[in-house]
Amino acid sequence: MAVYAAPLKDLQFVIQDLIGTAGSDVPGYDDLDPDLVSAILGEAGKLAENVLAPLNAIGDREGCTLENGVVRTPAGFRDAYEQMRAGGWLGLDCDPEYGGQGMPQILQTAVGEIFVSANMAFNMYQGLSHGAYNAIHTHGTDAQKRTYLPNIVDGIWSGTMNLTEPQCGTDLGLIRSRAEPQEDGTYRITGQKIWISAGEHDLTENIVHLVLARIPGGPEGVKGISLFIVPKFLVNEDGSLGDRNAVSCGGLESKMGIHGNATCVMNYDGATGYLIGEAHKGMRAMFTMMNEARLGVGVQGYAQGAVAYQNALAFARDRLQGRDVTGARNPDGPADPIIVHPDVRRNLMDQKSFVEGARAFALWGAHLLDRAHRAGDAEAEAMISLLTPVLKGFLTDKGFETTILAQQTLGGSGFTREWGIEQFVRDARITMIYEGTNGIQSLDLVGRKLALDGGKPVIAFFDLVKRFIRENGDDVDFTTQFLEPLKRASKDMQAAATFFLEHGARDPNDALAGSYDFMHLFGHVCMGLMWARMARAARRALDAGTGDPEFLEAKIATGRYYMARQLPATALHRARIETGGAPVMALDAAGF
């Protein structure tokens, strides 16, 4: 059976030592003193380890069931959800005006990693609610906020987002769901949505669906889409629940993973809906949910890698097989633990260096969101917009790869259900697909984000890297081990961006054929920057005599590994990009 222990020390290190919340000018960060952060993360860890993690295999084995239109979640999920509610975890970063605790995004993201690693399928229920909360909080009327937000924050109601239809996924311009205006200002919503996570379940008394649909007479394509609040139960003027709305679950998807989460076909048969935001401007409101969701999915990707790595490491320490080629390490036993073998060490170091670097990258992204939303920092807003497809695409690709590496560490045991690793592999796989496939993320990055505002955000990123290198070049060893590899990787990225600029206008295929490689190249540079910053922070703590020396030395050694063994991948991605679109497009479609 798989085990999980919240990485409290590492999360604390990133928040306090790397990001440096103490003394920050971001409103709310002055509350994030080490004792408070430690207490919150510690309580989240207890809930994750003692309640959520033991339910993970149960949820995978039992799945959800649909009976007479009612979806039943796996055994133990309802009690766990009530414990989440009672602890106030559902409103950790929500507006205090509606019952939330108002904590910064960086703390919400750290807690989110803990819950996702423990039980990803379970955590998706509140994750979808959080997205609905954000959309209504940002775009809803005062009356809509008063009606829905306190109950969503409290957790007695939950939320969803309904985009995909049988005939369209990414191309939302093909949506057919209709919204017929009524004399009382409401709309009658008719259509079918598929793959709706948490679309129907028994955890809450009401479910607030956010649904994309077309108002007749609106523009064609995505410009004619509006967003509607469609509650499972209508809400009376006094806030009590009224009649059941004309929305129902038409079926549950049979999936590769995340069995504990109800993925539903949702039928709207003239359901009452309420316009949120402006008519025909639904995509703007929906992307309030989508952008947050994409960071959240990036966290899901590396969080599954993190728990898989923990289990692989425990196995490697216990499993006896073969002898260390330099001499027996367990002379009184029949063999040495497999962690002594170089290839197993390589495997584990690949996992460790990704997980810890990804954690820093994701929390830096959350910090940028805090700067943008709490401090009104326009540059931070532009930077996180640029980085969002990288956070989603790179962290989920490599997170899934990390679960595979963990499975390989266990050998044949990793292929069996008994050890739990294969569930992490299956659950992680969806992260590369939903909230915009990773191919779409790369196209968004290269086709749209690089050129935004004349390329200022990506230039700002390059300047950030250059400034760090310039300001930290006073140590010869640090320069050799961290700064020079980072400089080479950054130059690879600049060369690739220049290639797109010089060739993309003449032949867009030259840019788009290299977009996936560029997303990974960019991801590696971000990880290199994170590792260089973490190594610098760890060295300063060691020199000051603060912190755990063993932890800090391990952090530096892991960073050296990433810079030496992983970051050189940027050269490969650059070489692929510079071949252009010809090799990709040369074969006629009939030749496949």
Coordinates of C-alpha atoms in Angstrom, one line a residue:
M1 CA 0.0 0.0 0.0
A2 CA 1.3 3.5 -0.9
V3 CA 2.3 5.9 1.9
Y4 CA 2.5 9.7 2.0
A5 CA 4.2 12.2 4.3
A6 CA 3.7 15.9 3.6
P7 CA 7.0 17.6 2.6
L8 CA 6.7 20.3 5.3
K9 CA 10.3 21.2 5.6
D10 CA 10.7 21.7 1.9
L11 CA 7.5 23.7 1.5
Q12 CA 8.6 26.0 4.4
F13 CA 12.1 26.4 2.8
V14 CA 10.6 27.6 -0.5
I15 CA 8.1 29.9 1.1
Q16 CA 10.4 31.5 3.7
D17 CA 13.9 31.1 2.2
L18 CA 13.4 31.2 -1.5
I19 CA 10.3 33.4 -2.0
G20 CA 11.1 35.4 1.2
T21 CA 7.6 36.3 2.4
A22 CA 9.1 38.0 5.5
G23 CA 9.4 41.7 4.8
S24 CA 7.7 41.4 1.4
D25 CA 5.6 44.4 0.1
V26 CA 2.8 42.0 -1.0
P27 CA -0.3 42.7 1.2
G28 CA -1.0 39.7 3.4
Y29 CA 2.6 38.4 3.3
D30 CA 3.4 40.1 6.7
D31 CA 1.0 37.5 8.2
L32 CA 3.0 34.6 6.9
D33 CA 5.4 34.3 9.7
P34 CA 7.2 31.0 10.0
D35 CA 5.2 29.8 13.0
L36 CA 1.8 30.4 11.3
V37 CA 2.9 28.8 8.0
S38 CA 4.3 25.9 9.9
A39 CA 1.1 25.5 11.9
I40 CA -1.1 25.6 8.8
L41 CA 1.0 23.3 6.7
G42 CA 1.3 20.9 9.7
E43 CA -2.4 20.7 10.1
A44 CA -2.9 20.2 6.4
G45 CA -0.3 17.4 6.5
K46 CA -2.1 15.6 9.3
L47 CA -5.4 15.7 7.4
A48 CA -3.7 14.5 4.3
E49 CA -1.8 11.7 5.9
N50 CA -4.4 10.4 8.3
V51 CA -7.7 11.0 6.3
L52 CA -7.2 11.6 2.6
A53 CA -4.3 9.3 1.8
P54 CA -5.9 6.2 3.2
L55 CA -8.9 6.9 1.0
N56 CA -6.9 7.2 -2.2
A57 CA -6.8 3.4 -3.0
I58 CA -10.4 3.0 -1.8
G59 CA -11.6 5.7 -4.2
D60 CA -9.6 4.2 -7.0
R61 CA -11.0 0.7 -6.4
E62 CA -14.6 1.6 -5.8
G63 CA -15.1 4.6 -8.1
C64 CA -18.3 6.5 -8.2
T65 CA -21.7 5.0 -9.0
L66 CA -24.8 6.4 -10.7
E67 CA -28.2 5.2 -9.3
N68 CA -31.5 6.8 -10.4
G69 CA -29.8 10.1 -11.3
V70 CA -27.8 10.2 -8.1
V71 CA -24.0 9.9 -8.0
R72 CA -22.5 8.2 -4.9
T73 CA -18.9 8.9 -4.1
P74 CA -16.6 6.2 -2.7
A75 CA -16.8 5.1 1.0
G76 CA -15.3 7.6 3.3
F77 CA -15.4 10.6 0.9
R78 CA -18.4 12.3 2.6
D79 CA -16.8 12.1 6.0
A80 CA -13.5 13.4 4.7
Y81 CA -15.3 16.2 3.0
E82 CA -17.0 17.2 6.2
Q83 CA -13.6 17.3 7.9
M84 CA -12.3 19.5 5.2
R85 CA -15.3 21.8 5.7
A86 CA -15.0 21.9 9.5
G87 CA -11.3 22.8 9.2
G88 CA -12.0 25.8 7.0
W89 CA -9.8 24.4 4.2
L90 CA -12.2 25.1 1.4
G91 CA -12.0 28.9 1.9
L92 CA -8.3 29.3 2.8
D93 CA -7.6 32.0 0.3
C94 CA -11.2 33.2 -0.3
D95 CA -12.5 36.7 0.5
P96 CA -13.3 37.2 4.2
E97 CA -16.4 39.1 3.2
Y98 CA -17.9 35.8 2.1
G99 CA -16.5 33.6 4.9
G100 CA -13.0 33.0 3.6
Q101 CA -9.7 33.3 5.5
G102 CA -8.1 35.6 3.0
M103 CA -4.8 33.9 2.9
P104 CA -2.4 34.5 -0.1
Q105 CA -2.3 32.2 -3.1
I106 CA 1.2 30.9 -2.2
L107 CA -0.2 29.3 0.9
Q108 CA -3.2 27.9 -0.9
T109 CA -0.9 26.4 -3.5
A110 CA 1.3 24.8 -0.9
V111 CA -1.7 23.3 0.9
G112 CA -3.1 22.2 -2.4
E113 CA 0.0 20.2 -3.2
I114 CA -0.3 18.3 0.1
F115 CA -4.0 17.5 -0.6
V116 CA -3.4 16.5 -4.2
S117 CA -0.5 14.2 -3.4
A118 CA -2.6 12.5 -0.7
N119 CA -5.8 12.1 -2.9
M120 CA -6.0 13.8 -6.2
A121 CA -9.5 12.5 -7.1
F122 CA -10.9 13.7 -3.8
N123 CA -9.3 17.1 -4.0
M124 CA -10.8 17.8 -7.4
Y125 CA -14.2 18.3 -5.8
Q126 CA -13.1 21.4 -3.9
G127 CA -10.8 22.4 -6.8
L128 CA -13.7 22.8 -9.1
S129 CA -15.6 24.8 -6.5
H130 CA -12.7 27.1 -6.1
G131 CA -12.7 27.8 -9.8
A132 CA -16.5 28.6 -9.7
Y133 CA -15.9 30.8 -6.7
N134 CA -13.2 32.8 -8.5
A135 CA -15.4 33.4 -11.6
I136 CA -18.4 34.6 -9.6
H137 CA -16.2 36.7 -7.3
T138 CA -14.6 38.4 -10.3
H139 CA -17.5 38.7 -12.8
G140 CA -20.7 38.2 -10.8
T141 CA -23.2 40.9 -9.6
D142 CA -23.4 41.8 -6.0
A143 CA -26.6 39.8 -5.7
Q144 CA -25.0 36.7 -7.3
K145 CA -22.0 37.0 -4.9
R146 CA -24.3 37.2 -1.9
T147 CA -26.4 34.3 -3.1
Y148 CA -23.7 31.8 -4.0
L149 CA -20.3 32.7 -2.6
P150 CA -20.9 32.2 1.2
N151 CA -22.2 28.7 0.6
I152 CA -19.4 27.8 -1.8
V153 CA -16.8 29.0 0.6
D154 CA -18.5 27.2 3.5
G155 CA -18.6 24.0 1.3
I156 CA -22.3 23.2 1.7
W157 CA -22.5 24.0 -2.0
S158 CA -19.9 23.1 -4.6
G159 CA -19.2 24.3 -8.2
T160 CA -18.3 23.1 -11.6
M161 CA -17.3 24.4 -15.0
N162 CA -19.1 23.1 -18.1
L163 CA -17.3 23.7 -21.4
T164 CA -16.8 20.6 -23.5
E165 CA -19.6 19.2 -25.7
P166 CA -19.6 15.9 -27.7
Q167 CA -18.7 17.8 -31.0
C168 CA -16.1 20.2 -29.5
G169 CA -13.4 20.4 -26.9
T170 CA -10.6 22.9 -27.5
D171 CA -12.5 24.7 -30.3
L172 CA -15.2 26.2 -28.1
G173 CA -16.5 28.2 -31.1
L174 CA -18.4 25.0 -32.0
I175 CA -20.5 25.0 -28.9
R176 CA -24.2 24.4 -29.6
S177 CA -25.8 24.7 -26.1
R178 CA -28.5 27.4 -26.3
A179 CA -29.6 30.1 -23.8
E180 CA -33.1 31.4 -24.6
P181 CA -33.9 34.7 -22.9
Q182 CA -37.0 34.8 -20.6
E183 CA -39.2 37.7 -19.7
D184 CA -38.0 37.6 -16.0
G185 CA -34.4 38.1 -17.1
T186 CA -33.4 34.5 -16.7
Y187 CA -32.4 32.1 -19.5
R188 CA -33.5 28.6 -20.5
I189 CA -30.3 26.5 -21.0
T190 CA -30.5 23.5 -23.3
G191 CA -27.7 21.3 -24.4
Q192 CA -25.3 18.5 -23.3
K193 CA -21.9 18.8 -21.7
I194 CA -19.4 16.0 -21.4
W195 CA -16.3 15.2 -19.2
I196 CA -17.6 17.5 -16.4
S197 CA -15.6 16.8 -13.2
A198 CA -17.6 16.7 -10.0
G199 CA -20.8 17.3 -12.1
E200 CA -23.0 15.3 -9.8
H201 CA -22.2 13.8 -6.4
D202 CA -23.5 13.4 -2.8
L203 CA -21.0 15.6 -1.0
T204 CA -23.0 18.9 -1.0
E205 CA -26.6 19.9 -0.9
N206 CA -26.3 22.0 -4.1
I207 CA -24.0 22.2 -7.1
V208 CA -23.5 25.5 -8.9
H209 CA -22.7 24.8 -12.5
L210 CA -21.1 27.5 -14.7
V211 CA -22.1 26.8 -18.2
L212 CA -21.1 28.1 -21.6
A213 CA -24.0 28.6 -24.0
R214 CA -25.1 30.7 -26.9
I215 CA -27.8 33.4 -26.8
P216 CA -29.7 33.4 -30.1
G217 CA -28.7 36.2 -32.4
G218 CA -25.2 36.5 -31.0
P219 CA -22.0 36.6 -33.0
E220 CA -20.6 33.3 -34.5
G221 CA -17.6 31.5 -33.0
V222 CA -16.2 32.2 -29.5
K223 CA -17.3 35.9 -29.7
G224 CA -20.9 34.7 -29.3
I225 CA -20.5 32.6 -26.2
S226 CA -22.0 33.6 -22.8
L227 CA -21.5 32.2 -19.3
F228 CA -24.4 31.2 -17.0
I229 CA -24.9 30.2 -13.4
V230 CA -27.1 27.1 -13.5
P231 CA -27.7 25.7 -10.0
K232 CA -28.7 22.1 -9.4
F233 CA -31.4 23.4 -7.1
L234 CA -32.9 26.9 -7.6
V235 CA -32.4 29.3 -4.8
N236 CA -35.3 31.1 -3.2
E237 CA -35.2 34.8 -2.3
D238 CA -34.5 34.1 1.3
G239 CA -31.5 31.9 0.3
S240 CA -33.1 28.6 0.9
L241 CA -33.2 25.9 -1.7
G242 CA -36.2 25.6 -4.0
D243 CA -37.2 23.3 -6.8
R244 CA -34.8 21.0 -8.6
N245 CA -33.5 22.6 -11.8
A246 CA -33.8 20.9 -15.2
V247 CA -30.2 19.6 -15.1
S248 CA -29.2 16.0 -14.6
C249 CA -26.3 13.6 -14.9
G250 CA -26.8 11.4 -18.0
G251 CA -23.9 9.1 -17.3
L252 CA -20.5 8.6 -15.7
E253 CA -17.3 8.2 -17.8
S254 CA -15.3 5.0 -17.5
K255 CA -11.8 6.3 -17.1
M256 CA -8.1 5.3 -16.9
G257 CA -7.7 7.1 -13.5
I258 CA -9.1 9.6 -11.0
H259 CA -11.9 7.0 -10.4
G260 CA -12.9 8.7 -7.1
N261 CA -14.0 11.8 -8.9
A262 CA -17.3 11.8 -10.8
T263 CA -16.7 12.7 -14.4
C264 CA -20.2 13.3 -15.8
V265 CA -22.3 13.7 -18.9
M266 CA -24.5 16.7 -18.0
N267 CA -27.9 17.2 -19.7
Y268 CA -29.6 20.7 -19.6
D269 CA -33.2 20.5 -20.6
G270 CA -34.5 24.0 -20.4
A271 CA -32.7 24.6 -17.1
T272 CA -33.0 28.0 -15.5
G273 CA -29.8 30.0 -15.8
Y274 CA -28.5 33.4 -14.8
L275 CA -26.1 35.4 -17.0
I276 CA -22.8 36.1 -15.4
G277 CA -20.8 39.0 -16.8
E278 CA -21.7 40.5 -20.1
A279 CA -23.7 38.7 -22.9
H280 CA -21.4 37.2 -25.5
K281 CA -18.4 37.7 -23.2
G282 CA -18.4 34.3 -21.5
M283 CA -14.9 33.3 -22.6
R284 CA -13.5 36.2 -20.6
A285 CA -15.3 35.1 -17.5
M286 CA -14.5 31.4 -18.1
F287 CA -10.8 32.0 -18.4
T288 CA -10.8 33.4 -14.9
M289 CA -11.5 29.8 -14.0
M290 CA -9.3 28.3 -16.6
N291 CA -6.1 30.2 -15.8
E292 CA -6.3 29.3 -12.1
A293 CA -7.2 25.8 -13.1
R294 CA -4.1 25.5 -15.3
L295 CA -1.8 26.4 -12.4
G296 CA -3.7 23.9 -10.3
V297 CA -3.3 21.2 -12.9
G298 CA 0.5 21.9 -13.0
V299 CA 0.5 21.4 -9.2
Q300 CA -1.4 18.1 -9.8
G301 CA 1.2 16.9 -12.2
Y302 CA 4.2 17.4 -9.9
A303 CA 2.3 16.4 -6.8
Q304 CA 1.6 13.0 -8.2
G305 CA 5.3 12.8 -9.1
A306 CA 6.1 13.8 -5.5
V307 CA 4.1 11.1 -3.8
A308 CA 5.3 8.5 -6.3
Y309 CA 8.9 9.5 -5.6
Q310 CA 8.3 9.1 -1.8
N311 CA 7.2 5.6 -2.3
A312 CA 10.0 4.8 -4.8
L313 CA 12.6 6.1 -2.3
A314 CA 11.2 4.0 0.5
F315 CA 11.3 0.9 -1.7
A316 CA 14.8 1.6 -2.8
R317 CA 16.0 1.9 0.8
D318 CA 14.4 -1.4 1.8
R319 CA 14.7 -3.7 -1.2
L320 CA 17.8 -5.9 -1.1
Q321 CA 19.3 -7.0 -4.4
G322 CA 22.9 -7.3 -5.5
R323 CA 26.0 -5.8 -4.0
D324 CA 27.5 -2.3 -4.3
V325 CA 30.3 -2.6 -6.9
T326 CA 32.6 -0.7 -4.5
G327 CA 32.1 -3.0 -1.6
A328 CA 29.2 -4.5 0.5
R329 CA 27.1 -1.9 2.3
N330 CA 25.0 -4.4 4.2
P331 CA 27.6 -7.2 4.9
D332 CA 25.4 -8.9 7.5
G333 CA 22.5 -9.3 5.0
P334 CA 22.1 -11.4 1.8
A335 CA 22.3 -8.3 -0.4
D336 CA 22.6 -4.5 -0.4
P337 CA 19.6 -2.1 -0.7
I338 CA 19.1 -1.2 -4.3
I339 CA 19.7 2.5 -3.5
V340 CA 23.4 1.8 -3.6
H341 CA 23.4 1.1 -7.3
P342 CA 24.3 4.0 -9.6
D343 CA 21.4 3.5 -12.1
V344 CA 18.9 3.4 -9.2
R345 CA 20.5 6.6 -7.8
R346 CA 20.2 8.2 -11.3
N347 CA 16.5 7.3 -11.4
L348 CA 15.8 8.7 -7.9
M349 CA 17.8 11.8 -8.5
D350 CA 15.9 12.5 -11.7
Q351 CA 12.7 12.3 -9.6
K352 CA 14.0 14.3 -6.6
S353 CA 15.5 17.1 -8.7
F354 CA 12.3 17.5 -10.7
V355 CA 9.9 17.4 -7.8
E356 CA 11.8 19.9 -5.6
G357 CA 12.4 22.2 -8.6
A358 CA 8.8 22.0 -9.7
R359 CA 7.6 22.8 -6.2
A360 CA 9.7 26.0 -6.3
F361 CA 8.5 26.9 -9.8
A362 CA 4.8 26.4 -8.9
L363 CA 5.1 28.4 -5.7
W364 CA 6.9 31.2 -7.5
G365 CA 4.0 31.2 -10.0
A366 CA 1.6 31.5 -7.0
H367 CA 3.8 34.4 -5.7
L368 CA 3.5 36.2 -9.0
L369 CA -0.3 35.8 -8.8
D370 CA -0.2 37.3 -5.3
R371 CA 1.9 40.2 -6.6
A372 CA -0.5 40.8 -9.5
H373 CA -3.8 40.5 -7.5
R374 CA -2.8 41.9 -4.1
A375 CA -0.2 44.5 -5.0
G376 CA -1.5 45.5 -8.5
D377 CA 1.8 44.6 -10.1
A378 CA 1.3 44.7 -13.8
E379 CA 4.7 43.2 -14.6
A380 CA 3.9 40.2 -12.4
E381 CA 0.5 39.9 -14.1
A382 CA 2.3 39.8 -17.5
M383 CA 4.9 37.3 -16.3
I384 CA 2.4 34.8 -14.8
S385 CA 0.4 35.0 -18.0
L386 CA 3.5 34.1 -20.0
L387 CA 4.4 31.3 -17.6
T388 CA 1.0 29.7 -17.2
P389 CA 1.2 27.4 -20.3
V390 CA 4.7 26.4 -19.2
L391 CA 3.6 25.7 -15.6
K392 CA 0.7 23.6 -16.9
G393 CA 2.4 21.8 -19.8
F394 CA 5.9 21.2 -18.5
L395 CA 5.0 20.3 -15.0
T396 CA 2.4 17.8 -16.0
D397 CA 4.6 16.2 -18.8
K398 CA 7.5 15.8 -16.4
G399 CA 5.2 14.9 -13.5
F400 CA 3.8 12.0 -15.4
E401 CA 7.3 11.0 -16.4
T402 CA 8.3 11.1 -12.8
T403 CA 5.6 8.6 -11.8
I404 CA 6.9 6.3 -14.6
L405 CA 10.4 6.6 -13.1
A406 CA 9.0 5.8 -9.7
Q407 CA 7.2 2.8 -11.1
Q408 CA 10.5 1.6 -12.7
T409 CA 12.3 1.9 -9.4
L410 CA 9.9 -0.8 -8.0
G411 CA 10.4 -3.1 -11.0
G412 CA 7.7 -5.7 -11.1
S413 CA 6.2 -4.5 -7.9
G414 CA 5.5 -1.2 -9.5
F415 CA 3.2 -2.9 -12.0
T416 CA 1.0 -4.4 -9.4
R417 CA -1.9 -2.7 -7.6
E418 CA -0.6 -3.8 -4.2
W419 CA 2.1 -1.1 -4.1
G420 CA 0.0 1.8 -5.3
I421 CA 2.5 3.3 -7.8
E422 CA 0.4 2.3 -10.8
Q423 CA -2.5 4.4 -9.5
F424 CA -0.3 7.5 -9.4
V425 CA 0.7 6.8 -13.0
R426 CA -2.9 6.5 -14.1
D427 CA -4.1 9.5 -12.2
A428 CA -1.2 11.7 -13.4
R429 CA -1.9 11.0 -17.0
I430 CA -5.1 13.1 -17.2
T431 CA -3.2 16.2 -16.2
M432 CA -1.5 16.3 -19.6
I433 CA -4.9 16.3 -21.2
Y434 CA -7.5 18.4 -19.4
E435 CA -7.7 22.2 -19.0
G436 CA -6.2 22.4 -22.5
T437 CA -4.0 19.6 -23.8
N438 CA -0.3 20.2 -23.5
G439 CA 0.0 20.6 -27.2
I440 CA -2.5 23.5 -27.0
Q441 CA -0.5 25.0 -24.2
S442 CA 2.6 25.0 -26.3
L443 CA 0.7 26.6 -29.3
D444 CA -0.7 29.2 -26.9
L445 CA 2.8 29.9 -25.6
V446 CA 4.5 30.3 -29.0
G447 CA 1.6 31.5 -31.1
R448 CA 0.3 34.1 -28.7
K449 CA 2.1 34.6 -25.4
L450 CA 5.6 35.3 -26.8
A451 CA 4.4 38.2 -28.9
L452 CA 2.1 39.8 -26.3
D453 CA 2.8 43.5 -25.7
G454 CA 5.6 43.4 -28.2
G455 CA 7.4 40.6 -26.4
K456 CA 7.9 42.6 -23.2
P457 CA 7.1 39.7 -20.8
V458 CA 9.6 37.3 -22.3
I459 CA 12.2 40.0 -22.5
A460 CA 11.5 40.7 -18.8
F461 CA 12.1 37.0 -18.1
F462 CA 15.5 37.1 -19.9
D463 CA 16.4 40.2 -17.9
L464 CA 15.4 38.4 -14.7
V465 CA 17.8 35.6 -15.5
K466 CA 20.6 38.0 -16.5
R467 CA 20.2 40.0 -13.4
F468 CA 20.4 37.0 -11.1
I469 CA 23.5 35.8 -12.9
R470 CA 25.1 39.3 -12.7
E471 CA 24.3 39.8 -9.0
N472 CA 25.5 36.3 -7.9
G473 CA 28.7 35.8 -9.7
D474 CA 31.0 36.5 -6.8
D475 CA 31.5 32.8 -5.9
V476 CA 33.7 30.7 -8.3
D477 CA 32.1 27.3 -7.5
F478 CA 28.6 28.7 -7.6
T479 CA 29.3 30.3 -11.0
T480 CA 30.7 27.1 -12.4
Q481 CA 28.1 24.7 -11.1
F482 CA 25.0 26.9 -11.4
L483 CA 25.4 30.2 -13.2
E484 CA 27.2 29.0 -16.3
P485 CA 24.8 26.2 -17.0
L486 CA 21.9 28.6 -16.5
K487 CA 23.5 31.1 -18.9
R488 CA 23.9 28.5 -21.6
A489 CA 20.3 27.3 -21.2
S490 CA 19.0 30.9 -21.3
K491 CA 21.0 31.5 -24.5
D492 CA 19.4 28.4 -26.0
M493 CA 16.0 29.8 -25.2
Q494 CA 16.9 33.2 -26.7
A495 CA 18.2 31.6 -29.9
A496 CA 15.0 29.5 -30.2
A497 CA 12.8 32.6 -29.7
T498 CA 14.9 34.5 -32.3
F499 CA 14.4 31.6 -34.8
F500 CA 10.6 31.9 -34.3
L501 CA 10.8 35.6 -34.9
E502 CA 12.9 35.3 -38.1
H503 CA 11.1 32.3 -39.6
G504 CA 7.6 32.3 -38.2
A505 CA 6.2 35.1 -40.2
R506 CA 7.3 33.6 -43.4
D507 CA 6.1 30.1 -42.6
P508 CA 4.1 29.7 -39.4
N509 CA 4.8 25.9 -39.5
D510 CA 8.4 26.7 -38.7
A511 CA 7.3 28.1 -35.3
L512 CA 4.4 25.8 -34.5
A513 CA 6.4 22.6 -35.3
G514 CA 8.8 23.7 -32.6
S515 CA 6.3 24.9 -30.0
Y516 CA 6.3 21.8 -27.9
D517 CA 10.1 21.7 -27.7
F518 CA 10.0 25.4 -26.8
M519 CA 7.6 24.8 -23.9
H520 CA 10.0 22.2 -22.5
L521 CA 13.0 24.4 -23.2
F522 CA 11.4 27.2 -21.3
G523 CA 10.4 24.9 -18.5
H524 CA 14.0 23.7 -18.1
V525 CA 15.3 27.3 -17.9
C526 CA 12.7 28.1 -15.3
M527 CA 13.7 25.0 -13.3
G528 CA 17.4 26.0 -13.7
L529 CA 16.6 29.4 -12.3
M530 CA 14.7 27.9 -9.4
W531 CA 17.6 25.5 -8.6
A532 CA 20.2 28.3 -8.8
R533 CA 18.1 30.5 -6.5
M534 CA 17.5 27.6 -4.0
A535 CA 21.2 26.7 -4.0
R536 CA 22.1 30.3 -3.2
A537 CA 19.5 30.5 -0.4
A538 CA 20.7 27.2 1.0
R539 CA 24.3 28.3 1.0
R540 CA 23.4 31.6 2.7
A541 CA 21.6 29.7 5.4
L542 CA 24.6 27.4 5.9
D543 CA 26.9 30.3 6.2
A544 CA 24.6 32.0 8.7
G545 CA 24.3 28.8 10.7
T546 CA 20.5 28.6 10.4
G547 CA 18.5 25.7 9.3
D548 CA 19.2 22.0 9.1
P549 CA 22.7 21.5 7.6
E550 CA 21.9 18.0 6.2
F551 CA 18.8 19.3 4.5
L552 CA 20.6 22.4 3.1
E553 CA 23.6 20.3 1.8
A554 CA 21.2 17.9 0.1
K555 CA 19.4 20.8 -1.5
I556 CA 22.7 22.1 -3.0
A557 CA 23.7 18.6 -4.2
T558 CA 20.3 18.0 -5.8
G559 CA 20.6 21.4 -7.6
R560 CA 24.0 20.5 -8.9
Y561 CA 22.6 17.3 -10.3
Y562 CA 19.8 19.1 -12.1
M563 CA 22.2 21.7 -13.6
A564 CA 24.6 18.9 -14.8
R565 CA 22.2 16.2 -15.9
Q566 CA 18.8 17.8 -16.8
L567 CA 19.4 21.4 -17.8
P568 CA 21.6 20.5 -20.9
A569 CA 18.3 19.2 -22.5
T570 CA 17.8 22.8 -23.7
A571 CA 20.4 22.3 -26.4
L572 CA 18.5 19.3 -27.7
H573 CA 15.2 21.2 -27.8
R574 CA 16.9 24.2 -29.5
A575 CA 18.4 21.8 -32.2
R576 CA 14.9 20.4 -32.9
I577 CA 13.4 23.8 -33.1
E578 CA 16.0 25.1 -35.6
T579 CA 15.1 22.3 -38.0
G580 CA 11.9 24.2 -38.7
G581 CA 8.7 22.8 -39.9
A582 CA 10.0 20.9 -43.0
P583 CA 10.8 17.5 -41.3
V584 CA 7.4 17.6 -39.5
M585 CA 5.3 18.5 -42.5
A586 CA 7.2 16.6 -45.3
L587 CA 5.0 13.5 -45.2
D588 CA 1.7 13.8 -46.9
A589 CA -1.3 12.9 -44.8
A590 CA -2.0 9.9 -46.9
G591 CA 1.5 8.6 -46.1
F592 CA 0.9 8.0 -42.4

